[in-house]
Structure formats: structure tokens, C-alpha cells
Amino acid sequence: MNEVLKKDSITKNTPKTKKFQTTVSLPTATYSKIKSLQALNTQSEISRNQIIEQAIDFYFGYKTSELNQDYLCSVIGQKIEGMLNNVTDRTARLQFKEAVEMNLLTRLIASQFDIDKMTYEKMRKTAVDDVKSTKGIINIYDAQR
């Protein structure tokens, strides 16, 4: 009797076994609600026990689905956070590698053309302005001019 039931262990198809008798003290308003439910059910006679039993079944399902929802939300959140951290790390590593290669390429070109500092600064300013105006989308034909 002291065991905690899980939602999956109880189904509507489980056979009715031994019933336990218990005393319930209900406020007058709740008792009136039970009588109203009995009056609403015109298809068949329904007892107070059945109404209370259905209410408990309903509440049990509600609470266990609430627990499952909380668990799933936390698990999914952790998985998404882990995936985002993975993507961030990969992107950072790739950007570092690209920055190293760009630095190497810039040094190679500068050493081959023997560009002075003033010319380099002018070309750099033009490059920054171009990237800002195109929002980083580079057209090879526009770069030739």
C-alpha cells in the first residue's frame, strides 16, 4: 500500500481488485458539486465513490504528466545547450585557423610587393569601407576596380 505508483503502471484496462474503505470529510460546497455531477450524468447512475475515484484518476494523470513535462523540458534544454556549446567551440576554432591563414597570406603578399606603410594603411581603409558598405558580401568584379 505504501508504494508510489507511476502513470505507466496504471491503465484503464487493469482489473478492479480489492477496494479499501476510507472516510473523507468534504466541505458542503464540494459535496454539492458531487451531487451536481450526479445530476449532470443522465446516461447512467453514478455513485459518489465513482465520481471521487474519477477525480483522483484525473488529478493523478495531471500531476504525473506535469512531472514528465518538467523532466523533458530540463533534458531537452540541457541537450540544446550542449549542442550550442559544441557549435560555438567549432566555430571559434575555425575562425582562429582562418585568422592564422589570413595573417600568413597578408605577410606573403606584403613581402612580395614591398608595400610601404602609407600604402598599406590606405588599402586597409578602403577594404574596411568596402566591407562596411557591402555588409561583408564581396563581389570579385567590384574588387578589381
mmCIF file with all atom_site columns, N, CA, C and O in Angstrom, residues 100-138:
data_model
loop_
_atom_site.group_PDB
_atom_site.id
_atom_site.type_symbol
_atom_site.label_atom_id
_atom_site.label_alt_id
_atom_site.label_comp_id
_atom_site.label_asym_id
_atom_site.label_entity_id
_atom_site.label_seq_id
_atom_site.pdbx_PDB_ins_code
_atom_site.Cartn_x
_atom_site.Cartn_y
_atom_site.Cartn_z
_atom_site.occupancy
_atom_site.B_iso_or_equiv
_atom_site.pdbx_formal_charge
_atom_site.auth_seq_id
_atom_site.auth_comp_id
_atom_site.auth_asym_id
_atom_site.auth_atom_id
_atom_site.pdbx_PDB_model_num
ATOM 1   N N  . VAL A 1 100 ? 44.770 32.804 -38.760 1.00 0.00 ? 100 VAL A N  1
ATOM 2   C CA . VAL A 1 100 ? 46.193 32.467 -38.933 1.00 0.00 ? 100 VAL A CA 1
ATOM 3   C C  . VAL A 1 100 ? 46.537 32.431 -40.418 1.00 0.00 ? 100 VAL A C  1
ATOM 4   O O  . VAL A 1 100 ? 47.550 32.994 -40.852 1.00 0.00 ? 100 VAL A O  1
ATOM 5   N N  . GLU A 1 101 ? 45.700 31.781 -41.217 1.00 0.00 ? 101 GLU A N  1
ATOM 6   C CA . GLU A 1 101 ? 45.964 31.696 -42.658 1.00 0.00 ? 101 GLU A CA 1
ATOM 7   C C  . GLU A 1 101 ? 45.913 33.068 -43.325 1.00 0.00 ? 101 GLU A C  1
ATOM 8   O O  . GLU A 1 101 ? 46.739 33.377 -44.191 1.00 0.00 ? 101 GLU A O  1
ATOM 9   N N  . MET A 1 102 ? 44.965 33.917 -42.926 1.00 0.00 ? 102 MET A N  1
ATOM 10  C CA . MET A 1 102 ? 44.886 35.270 -43.492 1.00 0.00 ? 102 MET A CA 1
ATOM 11  C C  . MET A 1 102 ? 46.118 36.088 -43.118 1.00 0.00 ? 102 MET A C  1
ATOM 12  O O  . MET A 1 102 ? 46.652 36.838 -43.942 1.00 0.00 ? 102 MET A O  1
ATOM 13  N N  . ASN A 1 103 ? 46.592 35.934 -41.893 1.00 0.00 ? 103 ASN A N  1
ATOM 14  C CA . ASN A 1 103 ? 47.795 36.646 -41.460 1.00 0.00 ? 103 ASN A CA 1
ATOM 15  C C  . ASN A 1 103 ? 48.987 36.210 -42.298 1.00 0.00 ? 103 ASN A C  1
ATOM 16  O O  . ASN A 1 103 ? 49.779 37.043 -42.761 1.00 0.00 ? 103 ASN A O  1
ATOM 17  N N  . LEU A 1 104 ? 49.111 34.908 -42.487 1.00 0.00 ? 104 LEU A N  1
ATOM 18  C CA . LEU A 1 104 ? 50.212 34.368 -43.286 1.00 0.00 ? 104 LEU A CA 1
ATOM 19  C C  . LEU A 1 104 ? 50.125 34.872 -44.725 1.00 0.00 ? 104 LEU A C  1
ATOM 20  O O  . LEU A 1 104 ? 51.129 35.315 -45.311 1.00 0.00 ? 104 LEU A O  1
ATOM 21  N N  . LEU A 1 105 ? 48.952 34.841 -45.314 1.00 0.00 ? 105 LEU A N  1
ATOM 22  C CA . LEU A 1 105 ? 48.750 35.301 -46.685 1.00 0.00 ? 105 LEU A CA 1
ATOM 23  C C  . LEU A 1 105 ? 49.066 36.794 -46.812 1.00 0.00 ? 105 LEU A C  1
ATOM 24  O O  . LEU A 1 105 ? 49.748 37.211 -47.772 1.00 0.00 ? 105 LEU A O  1
ATOM 25  N N  . THR A 1 106 ? 48.630 37.584 -45.877 1.00 0.00 ? 106 THR A N  1
ATOM 26  C CA . THR A 1 106 ? 48.904 39.020 -45.896 1.00 0.00 ? 106 THR A CA 1
ATOM 27  C C  . THR A 1 106 ? 50.405 39.285 -45.816 1.00 0.00 ? 106 THR A C  1
ATOM 28  O O  . THR A 1 106 ? 50.951 40.123 -46.547 1.00 0.00 ? 106 THR A O  1
ATOM 29  N N  . ARG A 1 107 ? 51.103 38.565 -44.953 1.00 0.00 ? 107 ARG A N  1
ATOM 30  C CA . ARG A 1 107 ? 52.557 38.744 -44.827 1.00 0.00 ? 107 ARG A CA 1
ATOM 31  C C  . ARG A 1 107 ? 53.283 38.344 -46.119 1.00 0.00 ? 107 ARG A C  1
ATOM 32  O O  . ARG A 1 107 ? 54.229 39.007 -46.542 1.00 0.00 ? 107 ARG A O  1
ATOM 33  N N  . LEU A 1 108 ? 52.816 37.231 -46.741 1.00 0.00 ? 108 LEU A N  1
ATOM 34  C CA . LEU A 1 108 ? 53.436 36.797 -48.000 1.00 0.00 ? 108 LEU A CA 1
ATOM 35  C C  . LEU A 1 108 ? 53.273 37.846 -49.102 1.00 0.00 ? 108 LEU A C  1
ATOM 36  O O  . LEU A 1 108 ? 54.231 38.190 -49.806 1.00 0.00 ? 108 LEU A O  1
ATOM 37  N N  . ILE A 1 109 ? 52.072 38.353 -49.239 1.00 0.00 ? 109 ILE A N  1
ATOM 38  C CA . ILE A 1 109 ? 51.806 39.355 -50.277 1.00 0.00 ? 109 ILE A CA 1
ATOM 39  C C  . ILE A 1 109 ? 52.579 40.635 -50.005 1.00 0.00 ? 109 ILE A C  1
ATOM 40  O O  . ILE A 1 109 ? 53.194 41.213 -50.914 1.00 0.00 ? 109 ILE A O  1
ATOM 41  N N  . ALA A 1 110 ? 52.599 41.079 -48.760 1.00 0.00 ? 110 ALA A N  1
ATOM 42  C CA . ALA A 1 110 ? 53.321 42.304 -48.411 1.00 0.00 ? 110 ALA A CA 1
ATOM 43  C C  . ALA A 1 110 ? 54.811 42.150 -48.678 1.00 0.00 ? 110 ALA A C  1
ATOM 44  O O  . ALA A 1 110 ? 55.474 43.078 -49.169 1.00 0.00 ? 110 ALA A O  1
ATOM 45  N N  . SER A 1 111 ? 55.377 40.972 -48.395 1.00 0.00 ? 111 SER A N  1
ATOM 46  C CA . SER A 1 111 ? 56.811 40.769 -48.633 1.00 0.00 ? 111 SER A CA 1
ATOM 47  C C  . SER A 1 111 ? 57.125 40.711 -50.137 1.00 0.00 ? 111 SER A C  1
ATOM 48  O O  . SER A 1 111 ? 58.186 41.143 -50.568 1.00 0.00 ? 111 SER A O  1
ATOM 49  N N  . GLN A 1 112 ? 56.217 40.212 -50.957 1.00 0.00 ? 112 GLN A N  1
ATOM 50  C CA . GLN A 1 112 ? 56.437 40.107 -52.407 1.00 0.00 ? 112 GLN A CA 1
ATOM 51  C C  . GLN A 1 112 ? 56.321 41.458 -53.105 1.00 0.00 ? 112 GLN A C  1
ATOM 52  O O  . GLN A 1 112 ? 57.066 41.737 -54.043 1.00 0.00 ? 112 GLN A O  1
ATOM 53  N N  . PHE A 1 113 ? 55.410 42.305 -52.665 1.00 0.00 ? 113 PHE A N  1
ATOM 54  C CA . PHE A 1 113 ? 55.184 43.576 -53.343 1.00 0.00 ? 113 PHE A CA 1
ATOM 55  C C  . PHE A 1 113 ? 55.901 44.745 -52.677 1.00 0.00 ? 113 PHE A C  1
ATOM 56  O O  . PHE A 1 113 ? 55.842 45.859 -53.184 1.00 0.00 ? 113 PHE A O  1
ATOM 57  N N  . ASP A 1 114 ? 56.542 44.519 -51.556 1.00 0.00 ? 114 ASP A N  1
ATOM 58  C CA . ASP A 1 114 ? 57.300 45.554 -50.858 1.00 0.00 ? 114 ASP A CA 1
ATOM 59  C C  . ASP A 1 114 ? 56.447 46.821 -50.671 1.00 0.00 ? 114 ASP A C  1
ATOM 60  O O  . ASP A 1 114 ? 56.814 47.907 -51.124 1.00 0.00 ? 114 ASP A O  1
ATOM 61  N N  . ILE A 1 115 ? 55.301 46.673 -50.032 1.00 0.00 ? 115 ILE A N  1
ATOM 62  C CA . ILE A 1 115 ? 54.358 47.769 -49.833 1.00 0.00 ? 115 ILE A CA 1
ATOM 63  C C  . ILE A 1 115 ? 54.795 48.577 -48.620 1.00 0.00 ? 115 ILE A C  1
ATOM 64  O O  . ILE A 1 115 ? 55.076 48.029 -47.554 1.00 0.00 ? 115 ILE A O  1
ATOM 65  N N  . ASP A 1 116 ? 54.833 49.930 -48.777 1.00 0.00 ? 116 ASP A N  1
ATOM 66  C CA . ASP A 1 116 ? 55.192 50.776 -47.631 1.00 0.00 ? 116 ASP A CA 1
ATOM 67  C C  . ASP A 1 116 ? 53.975 50.953 -46.716 1.00 0.00 ? 116 ASP A C  1
ATOM 68  O O  . ASP A 1 116 ? 52.846 50.627 -47.080 1.00 0.00 ? 116 ASP A O  1
ATOM 69  N N  . LYS A 1 117 ? 54.214 51.476 -45.527 1.00 0.00 ? 117 LYS A N  1
ATOM 70  C CA . LYS A 1 117 ? 53.179 51.566 -44.503 1.00 0.00 ? 117 LYS A CA 1
ATOM 71  C C  . LYS A 1 117 ? 52.032 52.478 -44.939 1.00 0.00 ? 117 LYS A C  1
ATOM 72  O O  . LYS A 1 117 ? 50.871 52.180 -44.697 1.00 0.00 ? 117 LYS A O  1
ATOM 73  N N  . MET A 1 118 ? 52.336 53.604 -45.593 1.00 0.00 ? 118 MET A N  1
ATOM 74  C CA . MET A 1 118 ? 51.312 54.551 -46.016 1.00 0.00 ? 118 MET A CA 1
ATOM 75  C C  . MET A 1 118 ? 50.363 53.906 -47.036 1.00 0.00 ? 118 MET A C  1
ATOM 76  O O  . MET A 1 118 ? 49.141 54.051 -46.929 1.00 0.00 ? 118 MET A O  1
ATOM 77  N N  . THR A 1 119 ? 50.884 53.170 -47.985 1.00 0.00 ? 119 THR A N  1
ATOM 78  C CA . THR A 1 119 ? 50.071 52.495 -48.996 1.00 0.00 ? 119 THR A CA 1
ATOM 79  C C  . THR A 1 119 ? 49.212 51.408 -48.347 1.00 0.00 ? 119 THR A C  1
ATOM 80  O O  . THR A 1 119 ? 48.035 51.251 -48.670 1.00 0.00 ? 119 THR A O  1
ATOM 81  N N  . TYR A 1 120 ? 49.824 50.676 -47.415 1.00 0.00 ? 120 TYR A N  1
ATOM 82  C CA . TYR A 1 120 ? 49.086 49.622 -46.713 1.00 0.00 ? 120 TYR A CA 1
ATOM 83  C C  . TYR A 1 120 ? 47.906 50.214 -45.944 1.00 0.00 ? 120 TYR A C  1
ATOM 84  O O  . TYR A 1 120 ? 46.796 49.684 -45.996 1.00 0.00 ? 120 TYR A O  1
ATOM 85  N N  . GLU A 1 121 ? 48.123 51.306 -45.223 1.00 0.00 ? 121 GLU A N  1
ATOM 86  C CA . GLU A 1 121 ? 47.057 51.943 -44.439 1.00 0.00 ? 121 GLU A CA 1
ATOM 87  C C  . GLU A 1 121 ? 45.928 52.412 -45.354 1.00 0.00 ? 121 GLU A C  1
ATOM 88  O O  . GLU A 1 121 ? 44.754 52.272 -45.026 1.00 0.00 ? 121 GLU A O  1
ATOM 89  N N  . LYS A 1 122 ? 46.281 52.978 -46.530 1.00 0.00 ? 122 LYS A N  1
ATOM 90  C CA . LYS A 1 122 ? 45.275 53.442 -47.488 1.00 0.00 ? 122 LYS A CA 1
ATOM 91  C C  . LYS A 1 122 ? 44.452 52.258 -48.014 1.00 0.00 ? 122 LYS A C  1
ATOM 92  O O  . LYS A 1 122 ? 43.214 52.321 -48.094 1.00 0.00 ? 122 LYS A O  1
ATOM 93  N N  . MET A 1 123 ? 45.128 51.156 -48.369 1.00 0.00 ? 123 MET A N  1
ATOM 94  C CA . MET A 1 123 ? 44.431 49.967 -48.863 1.00 0.00 ? 123 MET A CA 1
ATOM 95  C C  . MET A 1 123 ? 43.545 49.366 -47.767 1.00 0.00 ? 123 MET A C  1
ATOM 96  O O  . MET A 1 123 ? 42.426 48.913 -48.037 1.00 0.00 ? 123 MET A O  1
ATOM 97  N N  . ARG A 1 124 ? 44.038 49.398 -46.533 1.00 0.00 ? 124 ARG A N  1
ATOM 98  C CA . ARG A 1 124 ? 43.269 48.840 -45.416 1.00 0.00 ? 124 ARG A CA 1
ATOM 99  C C  . ARG A 1 124 ? 42.009 49.659 -45.181 1.00 0.00 ? 124 ARG A C  1
ATOM 100 O O  . ARG A 1 124 ? 40.927 49.109 -44.972 1.00 0.00 ? 124 ARG A O  1
ATOM 101 N N  . LYS A 1 125 ? 42.120 50.975 -45.206 1.00 0.00 ? 125 LYS A N  1
ATOM 102 C CA . LYS A 1 125 ? 40.952 51.846 -45.023 1.00 0.00 ? 125 LYS A CA 1
ATOM 103 C C  . LYS A 1 125 ? 39.927 51.583 -46.118 1.00 0.00 ? 125 LYS A C  1
ATOM 104 O O  . LYS A 1 125 ? 38.725 51.483 -45.851 1.00 0.00 ? 125 LYS A O  1
ATOM 105 N N  . THR A 1 126 ? 40.385 51.445 -47.350 1.00 0.00 ? 126 THR A N  1
ATOM 106 C CA . THR A 1 126 ? 39.477 51.140 -48.470 1.00 0.00 ? 126 THR A CA 1
ATOM 107 C C  . THR A 1 126 ? 38.786 49.794 -48.250 1.00 0.00 ? 126 THR A C  1
ATOM 108 O O  . THR A 1 126 ? 37.575 49.659 -48.484 1.00 0.00 ? 126 THR A O  1
ATOM 109 N N  . ALA A 1 127 ? 39.528 48.797 -47.795 1.00 0.00 ? 127 ALA A N  1
ATOM 110 C CA . ALA A 1 127 ? 38.959 47.467 -47.540 1.00 0.00 ? 127 ALA A CA 1
ATOM 111 C C  . ALA A 1 127 ? 37.900 47.529 -46.439 1.00 0.00 ? 127 ALA A C  1
ATOM 112 O O  . ALA A 1 127 ? 36.823 46.933 -46.575 1.00 0.00 ? 127 ALA A O  1
ATOM 113 N N  . VAL A 1 128 ? 38.178 48.255 -45.358 1.00 0.00 ? 128 VAL A N  1
ATOM 114 C CA . VAL A 1 128 ? 37.220 48.379 -44.254 1.00 0.00 ? 128 VAL A CA 1
ATOM 115 C C  . VAL A 1 128 ? 35.945 49.060 -44.741 1.00 0.00 ? 128 VAL A C  1
ATOM 116 O O  . VAL A 1 128 ? 34.826 48.617 -44.452 1.00 0.00 ? 128 VAL A O  1
ATOM 117 N N  . ASP A 1 129 ? 36.103 50.148 -45.538 1.00 0.00 ? 129 ASP A N  1
ATOM 118 C CA . ASP A 1 129 ? 34.933 50.855 -46.064 1.00 0.00 ? 129 ASP A CA 1
ATOM 119 C C  . ASP A 1 129 ? 34.110 49.954 -46.980 1.00 0.00 ? 129 ASP A C  1
ATOM 120 O O  . ASP A 1 129 ? 32.878 49.972 -46.947 1.00 0.00 ? 129 ASP A O  1
ATOM 121 N N  . ASP A 1 130 ? 34.793 49.174 -47.832 1.00 0.00 ? 130 ASP A N  1
ATOM 122 C CA . ASP A 1 130 ? 34.089 48.261 -48.741 1.00 0.00 ? 130 ASP A CA 1
ATOM 123 C C  . ASP A 1 130 ? 33.292 47.215 -47.977 1.00 0.00 ? 130 ASP A C  1
ATOM 124 O O  . ASP A 1 130 ? 32.131 46.926 -48.307 1.00 0.00 ? 130 ASP A O  1
ATOM 125 N N  . VAL A 1 131 ? 33.905 46.619 -46.964 1.00 0.00 ? 131 VAL A N  1
ATOM 126 C CA . VAL A 1 131 ? 33.231 45.581 -46.186 1.00 0.00 ? 131 VAL A CA 1
ATOM 127 C C  . VAL A 1 131 ? 32.033 46.174 -45.450 1.00 0.00 ? 131 VAL A C  1
ATOM 128 O O  . VAL A 1 131 ? 30.960 45.562 -45.397 1.00 0.00 ? 131 VAL A O  1
ATOM 129 N N  . LYS A 1 132 ? 32.190 47.387 -44.907 1.00 0.00 ? 132 LYS A N  1
ATOM 130 C CA . LYS A 1 132 ? 31.068 48.027 -44.216 1.00 0.00 ? 132 LYS A CA 1
ATOM 131 C C  . LYS A 1 132 ? 29.924 48.312 -45.175 1.00 0.00 ? 132 LYS A C  1
ATOM 132 O O  . LYS A 1 132 ? 28.766 48.088 -44.858 1.00 0.00 ? 132 LYS A O  1
ATOM 133 N N  . SER A 1 133 ? 30.244 48.816 -46.359 1.00 0.00 ? 133 SER A N  1
ATOM 134 C CA . SER A 1 133 ? 29.190 49.195 -47.306 1.00 0.00 ? 133 SER A CA 1
ATOM 135 C C  . SER A 1 133 ? 28.490 47.981 -47.902 1.00 0.00 ? 133 SER A C  1
ATOM 136 O O  . SER A 1 133 ? 27.311 48.033 -48.225 1.00 0.00 ? 133 SER A O  1
ATOM 137 N N  . THR A 1 134 ? 29.204 46.868 -48.040 1.00 0.00 ? 134 THR A N  1
ATOM 138 C CA . THR A 1 134 ? 28.596 45.664 -48.625 1.00 0.00 ? 134 THR A CA 1
ATOM 139 C C  . THR A 1 134 ? 28.128 44.678 -47.565 1.00 0.00 ? 134 THR A C  1
ATOM 140 O O  . THR A 1 134 ? 27.638 43.607 -47.902 1.00 0.00 ? 134 THR A O  1
ATOM 141 N N  . LYS A 1 135 ? 28.323 45.029 -46.294 1.00 0.00 ? 135 LYS A N  1
ATOM 142 C CA . LYS A 1 135 ? 27.958 44.153 -45.161 1.00 0.00 ? 135 LYS A CA 1
ATOM 143 C C  . LYS A 1 135 ? 28.647 42.803 -45.252 1.00 0.00 ? 135 LYS A C  1
ATOM 144 O O  . LYS A 1 135 ? 28.090 41.771 -44.899 1.00 0.00 ? 135 LYS A O  1
ATOM 145 N N  . GLY A 1 136 ? 29.862 42.797 -45.775 1.00 0.00 ? 136 GLY A N  1
ATOM 146 C CA . GLY A 1 136 ? 30.671 41.588 -45.824 1.00 0.00 ? 136 GLY A CA 1
ATOM 147 C C  . GLY A 1 136 ? 30.486 40.746 -47.060 1.00 0.00 ? 136 GLY A C  1
ATOM 148 O O  . GLY A 1 136 ? 31.136 39.728 -47.224 1.00 0.00 ? 136 GLY A O  1
ATOM 149 N N  . ILE A 1 137 ? 29.581 41.155 -47.965 1.00 0.00 ? 137 ILE A N  1
ATOM 150 C CA . ILE A 1 137 ? 29.359 40.395 -49.196 1.00 0.00 ? 137 ILE A CA 1
ATOM 151 C C  . ILE A 1 137 ? 30.275 40.984 -50.273 1.00 0.00 ? 137 ILE A C  1
ATOM 152 O O  . ILE A 1 137 ? 30.089 42.114 -50.700 1.00 0.00 ? 137 ILE A O  1
ATOM 153 N N  . ILE A 1 138 ? 31.259 40.213 -50.669 1.00 0.00 ? 138 ILE A N  1
ATOM 154 C CA . ILE A 1 138 ? 32.277 40.708 -51.587 1.00 0.00 ? 138 ILE A CA 1
ATOM 155 C C  . ILE A 1 138 ? 31.984 40.211 -52.997 1.00 0.00 ? 138 ILE A C  1
ATOM 156 O O  . ILE A 1 138 ? 31.737 39.022 -53.217 1.00 0.00 ? 138 ILE A O  1
#
